[in-house]
mmCIF file of C-alpha atoms and ligand atoms in Angstrom:
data_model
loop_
_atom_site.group_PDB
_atom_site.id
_atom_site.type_symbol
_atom_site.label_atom_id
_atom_site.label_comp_id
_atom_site.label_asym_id
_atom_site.label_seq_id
_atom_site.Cartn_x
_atom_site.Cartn_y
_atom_site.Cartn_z
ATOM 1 C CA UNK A 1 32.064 -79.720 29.908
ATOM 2 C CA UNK A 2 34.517 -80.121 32.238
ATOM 3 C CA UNK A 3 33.272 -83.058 33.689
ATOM 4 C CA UNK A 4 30.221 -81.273 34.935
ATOM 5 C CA UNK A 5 27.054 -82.870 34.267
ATOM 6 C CA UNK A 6 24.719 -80.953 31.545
ATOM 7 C CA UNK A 7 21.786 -81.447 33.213
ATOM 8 C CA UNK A 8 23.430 -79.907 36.219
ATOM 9 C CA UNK A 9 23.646 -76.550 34.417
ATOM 10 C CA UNK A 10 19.745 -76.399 34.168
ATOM 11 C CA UNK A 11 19.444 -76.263 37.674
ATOM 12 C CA UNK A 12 17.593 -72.924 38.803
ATOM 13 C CA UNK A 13 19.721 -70.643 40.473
ATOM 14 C CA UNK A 14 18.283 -68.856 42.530
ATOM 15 C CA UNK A 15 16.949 -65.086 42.092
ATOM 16 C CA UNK A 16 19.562 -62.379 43.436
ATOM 17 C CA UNK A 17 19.095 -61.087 46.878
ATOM 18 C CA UNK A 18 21.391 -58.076 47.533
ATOM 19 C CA UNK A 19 22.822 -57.882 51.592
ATOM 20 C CA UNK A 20 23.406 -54.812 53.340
ATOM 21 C CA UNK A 21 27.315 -54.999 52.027
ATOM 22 C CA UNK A 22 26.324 -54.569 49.107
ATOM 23 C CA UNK A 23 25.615 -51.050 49.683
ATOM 24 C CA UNK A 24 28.380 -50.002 50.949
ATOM 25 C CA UNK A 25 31.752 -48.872 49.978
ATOM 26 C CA UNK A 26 34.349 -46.986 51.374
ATOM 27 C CA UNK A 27 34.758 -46.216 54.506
ATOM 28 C CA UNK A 28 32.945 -43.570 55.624
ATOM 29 C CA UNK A 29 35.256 -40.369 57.019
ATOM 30 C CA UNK A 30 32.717 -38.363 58.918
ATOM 31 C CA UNK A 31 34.084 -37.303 62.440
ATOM 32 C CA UNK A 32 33.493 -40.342 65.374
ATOM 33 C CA UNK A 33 30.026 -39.635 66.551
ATOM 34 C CA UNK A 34 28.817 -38.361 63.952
ATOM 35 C CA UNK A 35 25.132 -38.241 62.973
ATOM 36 C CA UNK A 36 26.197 -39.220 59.636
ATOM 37 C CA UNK A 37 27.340 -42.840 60.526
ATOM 38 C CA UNK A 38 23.723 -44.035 61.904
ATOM 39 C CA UNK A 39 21.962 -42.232 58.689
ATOM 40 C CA UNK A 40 24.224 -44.424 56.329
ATOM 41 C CA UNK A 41 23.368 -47.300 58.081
ATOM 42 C CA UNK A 42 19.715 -47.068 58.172
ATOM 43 C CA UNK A 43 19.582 -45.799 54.449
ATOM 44 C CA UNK A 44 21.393 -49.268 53.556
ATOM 45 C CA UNK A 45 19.242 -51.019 55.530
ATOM 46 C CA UNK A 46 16.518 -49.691 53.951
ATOM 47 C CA UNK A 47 17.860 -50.227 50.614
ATOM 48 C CA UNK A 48 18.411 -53.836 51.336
ATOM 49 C CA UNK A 49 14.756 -54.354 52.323
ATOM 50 C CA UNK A 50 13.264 -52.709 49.740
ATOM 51 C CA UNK A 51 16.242 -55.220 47.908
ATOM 52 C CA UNK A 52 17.012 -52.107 45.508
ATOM 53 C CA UNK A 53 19.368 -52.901 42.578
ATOM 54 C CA UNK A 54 22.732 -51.076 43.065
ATOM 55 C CA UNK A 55 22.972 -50.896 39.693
ATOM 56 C CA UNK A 56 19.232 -49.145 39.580
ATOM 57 C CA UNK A 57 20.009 -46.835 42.372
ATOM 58 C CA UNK A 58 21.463 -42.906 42.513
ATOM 59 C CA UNK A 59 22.457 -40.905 45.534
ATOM 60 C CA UNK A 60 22.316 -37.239 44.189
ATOM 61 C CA UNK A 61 24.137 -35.145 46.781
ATOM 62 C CA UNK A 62 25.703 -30.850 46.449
ATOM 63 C CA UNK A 63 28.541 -30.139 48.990
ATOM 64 C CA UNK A 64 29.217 -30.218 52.431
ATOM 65 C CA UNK A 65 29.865 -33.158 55.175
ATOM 66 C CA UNK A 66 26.363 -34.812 54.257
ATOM 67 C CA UNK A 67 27.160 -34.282 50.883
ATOM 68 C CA UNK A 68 30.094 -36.964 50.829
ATOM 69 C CA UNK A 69 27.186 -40.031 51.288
ATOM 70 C CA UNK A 70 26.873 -41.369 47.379
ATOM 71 C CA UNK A 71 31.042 -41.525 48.667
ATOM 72 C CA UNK A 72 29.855 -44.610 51.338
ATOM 73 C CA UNK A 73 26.844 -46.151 49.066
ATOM 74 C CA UNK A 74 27.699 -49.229 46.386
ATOM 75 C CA UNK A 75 25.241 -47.977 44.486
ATOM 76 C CA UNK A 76 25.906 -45.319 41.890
ATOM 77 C CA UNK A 77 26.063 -41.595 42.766
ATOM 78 C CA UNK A 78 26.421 -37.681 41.769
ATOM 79 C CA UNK A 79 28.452 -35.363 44.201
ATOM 80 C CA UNK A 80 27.589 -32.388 42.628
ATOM 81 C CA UNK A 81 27.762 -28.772 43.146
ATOM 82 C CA UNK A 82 26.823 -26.283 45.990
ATOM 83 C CA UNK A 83 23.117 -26.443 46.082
ATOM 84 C CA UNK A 84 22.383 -28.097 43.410
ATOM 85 C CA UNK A 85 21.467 -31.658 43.913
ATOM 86 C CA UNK A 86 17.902 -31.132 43.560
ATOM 87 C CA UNK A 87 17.688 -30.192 40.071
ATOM 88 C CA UNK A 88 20.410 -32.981 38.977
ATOM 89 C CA UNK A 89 18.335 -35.678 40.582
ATOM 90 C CA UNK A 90 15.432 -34.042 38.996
ATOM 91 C CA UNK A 91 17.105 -34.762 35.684
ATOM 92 C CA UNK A 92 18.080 -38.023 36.329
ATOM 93 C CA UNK A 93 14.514 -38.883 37.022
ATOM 94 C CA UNK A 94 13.498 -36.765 34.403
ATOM 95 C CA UNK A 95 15.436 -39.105 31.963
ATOM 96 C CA UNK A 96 16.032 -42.816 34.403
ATOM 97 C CA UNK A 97 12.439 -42.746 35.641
ATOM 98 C CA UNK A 98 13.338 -46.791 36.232
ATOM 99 C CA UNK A 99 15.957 -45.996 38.806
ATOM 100 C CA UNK A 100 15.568 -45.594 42.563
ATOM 101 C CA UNK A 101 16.611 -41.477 42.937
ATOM 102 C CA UNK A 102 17.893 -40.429 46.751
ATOM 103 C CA UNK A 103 18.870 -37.032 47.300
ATOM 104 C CA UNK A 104 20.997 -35.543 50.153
ATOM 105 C CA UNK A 105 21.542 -32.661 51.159
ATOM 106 C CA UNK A 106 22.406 -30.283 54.179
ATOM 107 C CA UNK A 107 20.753 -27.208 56.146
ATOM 108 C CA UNK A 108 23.087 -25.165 54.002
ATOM 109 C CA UNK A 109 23.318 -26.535 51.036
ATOM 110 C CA UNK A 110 19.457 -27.370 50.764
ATOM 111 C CA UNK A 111 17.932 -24.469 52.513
ATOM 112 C CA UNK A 112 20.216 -21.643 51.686
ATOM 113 C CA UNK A 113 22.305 -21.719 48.359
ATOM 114 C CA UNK A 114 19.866 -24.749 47.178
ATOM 115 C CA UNK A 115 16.712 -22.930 48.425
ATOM 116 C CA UNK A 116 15.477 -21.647 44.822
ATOM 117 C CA UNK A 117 15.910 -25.402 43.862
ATOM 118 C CA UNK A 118 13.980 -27.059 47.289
ATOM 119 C CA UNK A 119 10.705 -24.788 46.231
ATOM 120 C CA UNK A 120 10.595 -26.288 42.765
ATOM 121 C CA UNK A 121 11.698 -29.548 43.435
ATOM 122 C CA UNK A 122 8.723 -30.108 46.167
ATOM 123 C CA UNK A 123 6.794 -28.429 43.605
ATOM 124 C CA UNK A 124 7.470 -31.060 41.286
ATOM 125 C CA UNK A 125 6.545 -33.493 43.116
ATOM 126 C CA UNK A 126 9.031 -35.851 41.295
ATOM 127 C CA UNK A 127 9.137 -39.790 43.070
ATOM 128 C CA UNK A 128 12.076 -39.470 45.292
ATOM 129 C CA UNK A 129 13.859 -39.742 48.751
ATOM 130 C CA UNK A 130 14.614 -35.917 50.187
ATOM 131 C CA UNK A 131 17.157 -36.577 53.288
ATOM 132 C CA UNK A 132 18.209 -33.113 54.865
ATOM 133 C CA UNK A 133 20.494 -33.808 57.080
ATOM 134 C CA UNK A 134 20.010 -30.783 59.598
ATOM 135 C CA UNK A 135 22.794 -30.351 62.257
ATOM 136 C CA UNK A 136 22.517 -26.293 61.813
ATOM 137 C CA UNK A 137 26.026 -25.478 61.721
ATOM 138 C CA UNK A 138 28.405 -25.473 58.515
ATOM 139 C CA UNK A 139 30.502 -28.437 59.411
ATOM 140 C CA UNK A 140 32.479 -28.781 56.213
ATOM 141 C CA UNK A 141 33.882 -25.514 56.246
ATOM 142 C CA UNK A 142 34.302 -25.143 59.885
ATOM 143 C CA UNK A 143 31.646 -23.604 61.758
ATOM 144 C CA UNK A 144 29.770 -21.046 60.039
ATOM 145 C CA UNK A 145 26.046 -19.833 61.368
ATOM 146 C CA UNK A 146 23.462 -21.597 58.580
ATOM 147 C CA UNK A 147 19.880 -20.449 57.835
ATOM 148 C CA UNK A 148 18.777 -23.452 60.800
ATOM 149 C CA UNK A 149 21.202 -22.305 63.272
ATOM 150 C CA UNK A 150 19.173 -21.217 66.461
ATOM 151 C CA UNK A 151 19.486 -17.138 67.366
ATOM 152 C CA UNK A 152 22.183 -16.657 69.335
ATOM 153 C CA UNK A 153 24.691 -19.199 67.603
ATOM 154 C CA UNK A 154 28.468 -18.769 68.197
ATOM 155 C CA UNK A 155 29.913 -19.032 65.045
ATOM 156 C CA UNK A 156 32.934 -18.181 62.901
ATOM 157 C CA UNK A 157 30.302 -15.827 61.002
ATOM 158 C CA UNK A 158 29.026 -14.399 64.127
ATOM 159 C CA UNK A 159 31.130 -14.810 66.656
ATOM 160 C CA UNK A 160 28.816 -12.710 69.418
ATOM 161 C CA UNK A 161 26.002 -14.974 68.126
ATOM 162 C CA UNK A 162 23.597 -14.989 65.034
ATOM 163 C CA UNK A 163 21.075 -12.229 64.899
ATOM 164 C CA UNK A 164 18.172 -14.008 62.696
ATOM 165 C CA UNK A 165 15.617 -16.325 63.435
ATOM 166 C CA UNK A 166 16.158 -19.611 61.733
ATOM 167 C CA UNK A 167 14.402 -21.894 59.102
ATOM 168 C CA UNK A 168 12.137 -24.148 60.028
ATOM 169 C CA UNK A 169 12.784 -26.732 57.160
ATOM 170 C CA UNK A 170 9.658 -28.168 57.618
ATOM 171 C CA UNK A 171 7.193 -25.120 58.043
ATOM 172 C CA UNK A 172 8.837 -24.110 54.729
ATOM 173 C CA UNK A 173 8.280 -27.337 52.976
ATOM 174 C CA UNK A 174 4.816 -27.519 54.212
ATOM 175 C CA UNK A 175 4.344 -23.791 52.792
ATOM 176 C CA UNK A 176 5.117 -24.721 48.954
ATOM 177 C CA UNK A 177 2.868 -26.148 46.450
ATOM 178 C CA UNK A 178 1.671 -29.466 45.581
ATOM 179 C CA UNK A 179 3.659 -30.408 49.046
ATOM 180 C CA UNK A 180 2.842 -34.289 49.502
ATOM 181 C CA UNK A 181 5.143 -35.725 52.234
ATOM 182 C CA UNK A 182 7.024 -34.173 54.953
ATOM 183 C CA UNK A 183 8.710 -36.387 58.042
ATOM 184 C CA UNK A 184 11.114 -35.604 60.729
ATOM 185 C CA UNK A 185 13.435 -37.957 62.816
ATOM 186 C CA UNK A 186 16.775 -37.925 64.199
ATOM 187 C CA UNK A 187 20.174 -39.757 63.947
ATOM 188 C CA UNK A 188 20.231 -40.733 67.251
ATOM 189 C CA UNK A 189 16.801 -42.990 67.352
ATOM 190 C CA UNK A 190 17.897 -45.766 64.923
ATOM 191 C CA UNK A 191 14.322 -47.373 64.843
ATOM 192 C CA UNK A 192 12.456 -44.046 63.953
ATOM 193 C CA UNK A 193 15.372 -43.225 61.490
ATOM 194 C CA UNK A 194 14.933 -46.651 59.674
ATOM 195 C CA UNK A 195 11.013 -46.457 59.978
ATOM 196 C CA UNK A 196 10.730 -42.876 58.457
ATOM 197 C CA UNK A 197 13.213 -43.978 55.604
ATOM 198 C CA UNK A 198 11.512 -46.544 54.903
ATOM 199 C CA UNK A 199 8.092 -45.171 55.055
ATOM 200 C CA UNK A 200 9.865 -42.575 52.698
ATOM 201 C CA UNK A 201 10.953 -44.981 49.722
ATOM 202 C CA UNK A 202 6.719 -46.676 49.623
ATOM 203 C CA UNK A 203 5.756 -42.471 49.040
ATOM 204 C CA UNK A 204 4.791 -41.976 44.900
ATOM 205 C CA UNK A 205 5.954 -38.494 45.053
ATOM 206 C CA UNK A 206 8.726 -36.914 46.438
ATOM 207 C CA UNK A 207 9.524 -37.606 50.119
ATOM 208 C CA UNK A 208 11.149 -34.539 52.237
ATOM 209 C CA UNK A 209 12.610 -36.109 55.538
ATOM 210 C CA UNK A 210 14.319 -33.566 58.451
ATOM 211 C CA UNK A 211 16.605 -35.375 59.728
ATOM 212 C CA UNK A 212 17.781 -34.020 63.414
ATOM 213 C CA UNK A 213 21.693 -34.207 63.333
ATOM 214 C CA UNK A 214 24.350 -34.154 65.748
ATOM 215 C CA UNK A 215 27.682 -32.632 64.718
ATOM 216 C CA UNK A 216 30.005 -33.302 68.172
ATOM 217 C CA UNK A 217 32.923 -31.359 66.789
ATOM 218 C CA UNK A 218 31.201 -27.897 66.384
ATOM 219 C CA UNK A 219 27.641 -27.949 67.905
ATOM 220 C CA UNK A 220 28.590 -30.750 70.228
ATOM 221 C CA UNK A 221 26.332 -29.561 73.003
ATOM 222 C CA UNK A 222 23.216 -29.124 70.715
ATOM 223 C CA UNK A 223 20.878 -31.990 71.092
ATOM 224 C CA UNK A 224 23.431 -33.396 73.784
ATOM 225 C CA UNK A 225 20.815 -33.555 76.318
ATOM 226 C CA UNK A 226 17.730 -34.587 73.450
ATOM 227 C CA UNK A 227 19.615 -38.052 72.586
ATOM 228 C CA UNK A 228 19.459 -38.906 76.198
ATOM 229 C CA UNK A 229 16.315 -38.155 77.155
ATOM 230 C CA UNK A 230 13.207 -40.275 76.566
ATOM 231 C CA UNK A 231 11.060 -37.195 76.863
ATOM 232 C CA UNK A 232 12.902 -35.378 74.200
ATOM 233 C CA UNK A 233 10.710 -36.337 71.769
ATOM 234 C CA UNK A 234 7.911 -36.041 70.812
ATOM 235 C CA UNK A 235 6.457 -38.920 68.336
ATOM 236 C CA UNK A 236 3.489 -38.086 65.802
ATOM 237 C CA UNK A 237 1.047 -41.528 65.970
ATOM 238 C CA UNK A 238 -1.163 -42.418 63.379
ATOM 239 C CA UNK A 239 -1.776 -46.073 62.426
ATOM 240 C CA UNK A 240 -1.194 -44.996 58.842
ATOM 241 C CA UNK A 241 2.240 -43.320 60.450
ATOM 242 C CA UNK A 242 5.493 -43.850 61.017
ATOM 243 C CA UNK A 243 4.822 -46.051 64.108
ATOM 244 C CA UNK A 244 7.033 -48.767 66.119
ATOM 245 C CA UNK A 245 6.721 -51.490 68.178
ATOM 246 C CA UNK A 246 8.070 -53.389 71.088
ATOM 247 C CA UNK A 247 11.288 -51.461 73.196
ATOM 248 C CA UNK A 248 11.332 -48.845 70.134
ATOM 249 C CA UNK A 249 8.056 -47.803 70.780
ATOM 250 C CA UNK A 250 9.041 -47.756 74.465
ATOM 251 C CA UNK A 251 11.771 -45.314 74.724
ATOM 252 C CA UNK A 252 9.876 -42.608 73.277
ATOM 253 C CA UNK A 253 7.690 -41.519 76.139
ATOM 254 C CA UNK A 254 5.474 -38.248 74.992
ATOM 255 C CA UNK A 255 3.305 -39.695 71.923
ATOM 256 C CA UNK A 256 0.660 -37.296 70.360
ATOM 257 C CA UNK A 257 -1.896 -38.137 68.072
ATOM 258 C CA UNK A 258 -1.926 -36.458 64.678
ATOM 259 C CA UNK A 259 -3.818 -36.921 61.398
ATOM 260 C CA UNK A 260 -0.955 -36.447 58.124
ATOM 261 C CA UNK A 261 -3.831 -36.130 55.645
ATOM 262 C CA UNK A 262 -4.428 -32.323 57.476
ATOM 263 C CA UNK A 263 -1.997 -29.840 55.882
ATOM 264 C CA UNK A 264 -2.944 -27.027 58.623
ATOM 265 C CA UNK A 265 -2.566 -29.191 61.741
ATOM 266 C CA UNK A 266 0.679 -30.453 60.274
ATOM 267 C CA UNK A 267 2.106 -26.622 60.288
ATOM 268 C CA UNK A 268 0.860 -26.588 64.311
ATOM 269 C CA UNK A 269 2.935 -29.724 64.965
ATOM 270 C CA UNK A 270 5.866 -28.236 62.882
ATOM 271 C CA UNK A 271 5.968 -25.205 65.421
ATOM 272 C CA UNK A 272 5.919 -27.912 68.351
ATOM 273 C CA UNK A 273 8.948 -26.090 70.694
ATOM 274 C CA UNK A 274 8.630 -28.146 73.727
ATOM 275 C CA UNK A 275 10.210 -31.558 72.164
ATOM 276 C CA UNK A 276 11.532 -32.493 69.170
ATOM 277 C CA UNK A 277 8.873 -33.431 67.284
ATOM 278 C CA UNK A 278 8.808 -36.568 65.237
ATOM 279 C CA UNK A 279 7.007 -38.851 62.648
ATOM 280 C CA UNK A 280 4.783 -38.285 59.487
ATOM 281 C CA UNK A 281 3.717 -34.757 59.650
ATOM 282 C CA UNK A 282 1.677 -34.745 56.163
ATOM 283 C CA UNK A 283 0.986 -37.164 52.953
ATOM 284 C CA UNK A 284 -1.008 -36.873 50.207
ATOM 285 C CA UNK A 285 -0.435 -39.505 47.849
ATOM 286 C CA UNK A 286 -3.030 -38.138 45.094
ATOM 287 C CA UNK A 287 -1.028 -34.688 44.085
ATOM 288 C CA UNK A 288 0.923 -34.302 40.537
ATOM 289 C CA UNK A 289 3.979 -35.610 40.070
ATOM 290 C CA UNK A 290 6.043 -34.087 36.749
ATOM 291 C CA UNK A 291 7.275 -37.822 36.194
ATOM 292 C CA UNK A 292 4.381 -37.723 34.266
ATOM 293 C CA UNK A 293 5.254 -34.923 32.233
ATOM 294 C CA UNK A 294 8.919 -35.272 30.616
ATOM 295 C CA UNK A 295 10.443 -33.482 28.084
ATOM 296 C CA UNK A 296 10.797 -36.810 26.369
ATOM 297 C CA UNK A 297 7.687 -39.281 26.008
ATOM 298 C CA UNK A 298 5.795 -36.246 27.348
ATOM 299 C CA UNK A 299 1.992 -37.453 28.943
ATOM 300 C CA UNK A 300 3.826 -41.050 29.036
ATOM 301 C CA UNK A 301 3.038 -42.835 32.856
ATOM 302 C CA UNK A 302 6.258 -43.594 34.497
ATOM 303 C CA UNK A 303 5.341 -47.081 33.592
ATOM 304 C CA UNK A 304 5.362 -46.809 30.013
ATOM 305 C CA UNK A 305 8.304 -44.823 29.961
ATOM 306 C CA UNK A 306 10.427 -47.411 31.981
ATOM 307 C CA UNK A 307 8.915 -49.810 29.520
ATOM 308 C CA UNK A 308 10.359 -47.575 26.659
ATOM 309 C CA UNK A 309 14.040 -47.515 28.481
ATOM 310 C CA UNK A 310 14.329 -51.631 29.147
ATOM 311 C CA UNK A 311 13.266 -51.972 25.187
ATOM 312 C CA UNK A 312 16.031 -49.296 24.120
ATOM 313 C CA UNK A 313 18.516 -51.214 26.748
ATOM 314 C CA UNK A 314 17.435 -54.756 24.946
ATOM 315 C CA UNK A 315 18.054 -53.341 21.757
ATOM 316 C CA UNK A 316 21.338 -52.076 22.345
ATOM 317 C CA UNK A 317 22.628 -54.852 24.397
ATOM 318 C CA UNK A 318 21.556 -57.087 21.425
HETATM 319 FE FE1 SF4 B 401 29.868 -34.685 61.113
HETATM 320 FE FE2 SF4 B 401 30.280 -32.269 62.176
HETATM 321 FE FE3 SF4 B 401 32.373 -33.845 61.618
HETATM 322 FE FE4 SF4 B 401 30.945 -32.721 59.652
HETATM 323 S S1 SF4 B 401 32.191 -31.648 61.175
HETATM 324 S S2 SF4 B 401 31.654 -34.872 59.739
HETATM 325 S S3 SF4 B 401 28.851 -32.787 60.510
HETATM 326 S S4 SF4 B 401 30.744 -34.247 63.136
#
């Protein structure tokens, strides 16, 4: 057919390999150095090694500036409500256990509207990537004190400074049941970022990540120092961790042994105030997960139930 060769059709093409462009789209409109930009770029990154489908992938987000990301991804997405990406990624799992669920989420969506949903979702246990992006300042709507803003905050809620101790997003996630992975990094270490992502996506439960988050435009001088300083950190090591090598492992200079498989000594290095601490701070790879237990094919394995969906797909497409 059109003077191409038949036998030249039956040449094996070869299997599809997706590149970092395609998971992006748009532009992405966060304000110039902001946190934001480096967290998109490591997520793709991540998605391209782990070669996710776009068509098999969901980026579940509520409102605020984080909340714009499924906005940037080529991949398919769900900018929901105030608060309430948790339980809509929970659904989509619930009923797409096949697809590749990534939720994110801010300090005040997640951990003050959202928080009735954060409990239960950790409590769930459902396979998934948690990304709080935690720059502890309403950004969206212009500078309001959130539940991780430090005492003392200037805000457009308190403009003689906030009055209540903060969150700790991770001391709270490591209080709730059935807990099974909790990590912290920040935007401005791209190595750690991509290494704690990606350690994130091999977890069989749901993954909570803190990520540390610059907002120049109305915290600009939080962290200023931090992203500068090699002693800022402080990096959790464990050669089941999140660990680097070469000149990444050499720029963070204060490294501190740590066992993730201890849920008390996690909650110690949570309330580390000296440094920023960094890494895996707990995993347990054995606790429930509700995948197991939909509403539909209920005591079905994830397995068999993604088994069930590509035979429904077949059928239809047939
Ligand atoms: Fe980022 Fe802050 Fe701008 Fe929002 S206001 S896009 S958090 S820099």
């Amino acid at each position: 057919m059109f003077g191409i060769k038949e036998d030249l059709c039956s040449i094996p093409m070869p299997e599809t390999y997706f590149g970092v462009d395609d998971y992006a789209k748009s532009t992405a409109r966060w304000c110039p150095g902001c946190g934001g930009h480096s967290i998109l770029s490591s997520v793709q990154k991540v998605c391209k090694d782990m070669q996710y489908p776009p068509e098999k992938t969901v980026f579940v987000s509520g409102i605020g500036c984080s909340s714009r990301f499924p906005h940037y991804m080529g991949t398919y997405g769900f900018h929901g409500l105030h608060g309430r990406a948790l339980p809509v990624a929970s659904g989509v799992k619930f009923r797409r256990p096949d697809l590749n669920v990534f939720v994110v989420t801010g300090d005040g969506d997640c951990c003050s509207i959202g928080a009735g949903h954060w409990i239960h979702a950790i409590r769930y246990n459902m396979k998934m990537v948690v990304l709080l992006f935690d720059n502890s300042i309403y950004g969206l709507t212009k500078k309001q004190t959130s539940p991780t803003s430090a005492m003392g905050t200037i805000s457009n809620t308190h403009p003689k400074g906030s009055v209540l101790p903060p969150i700790n997003p991770l001391q709270t996630t490591l209080g709730i049941a059935n807990v099974s992975f909790v990590a912290q990094t920040t935007d401005w270490h791209p190595a750690h970022l991509y290494a704690t992502i990606r350690k994130a996506a091999d977890h069989p439960g749901l993954a909570f990540v803190r990520i540390v988050q610059r907002c120049p435009i109305f915290v600009k001088d939080l962290y200023a120092d931090q992203a500068s300083n090699p002693d800022a950190l402080v990096m959790l090591s464990n050669e089941d961790g999140i660990n680097l090598e070469g000149s990444a492992a050499k720029s963070i200079n204060r490294v501190l042994e740590h066992d993730h498989t201890n849920l008390s000594l996690a909650r110690e290095r949570a309330d580390i105030s000296d440094g920023i601490p960094v890494g895996l701070f707990y995993q347990n790879t054995e606790n429930p997960s509700y995948d197991d237990y939909g509403a539909h094919n209920l005591g079905m394995t994830v397995a068999e139930k993604a088994q069930g969906i590509n035979e429904l797909l077949d059928n239809y497409m047939s």
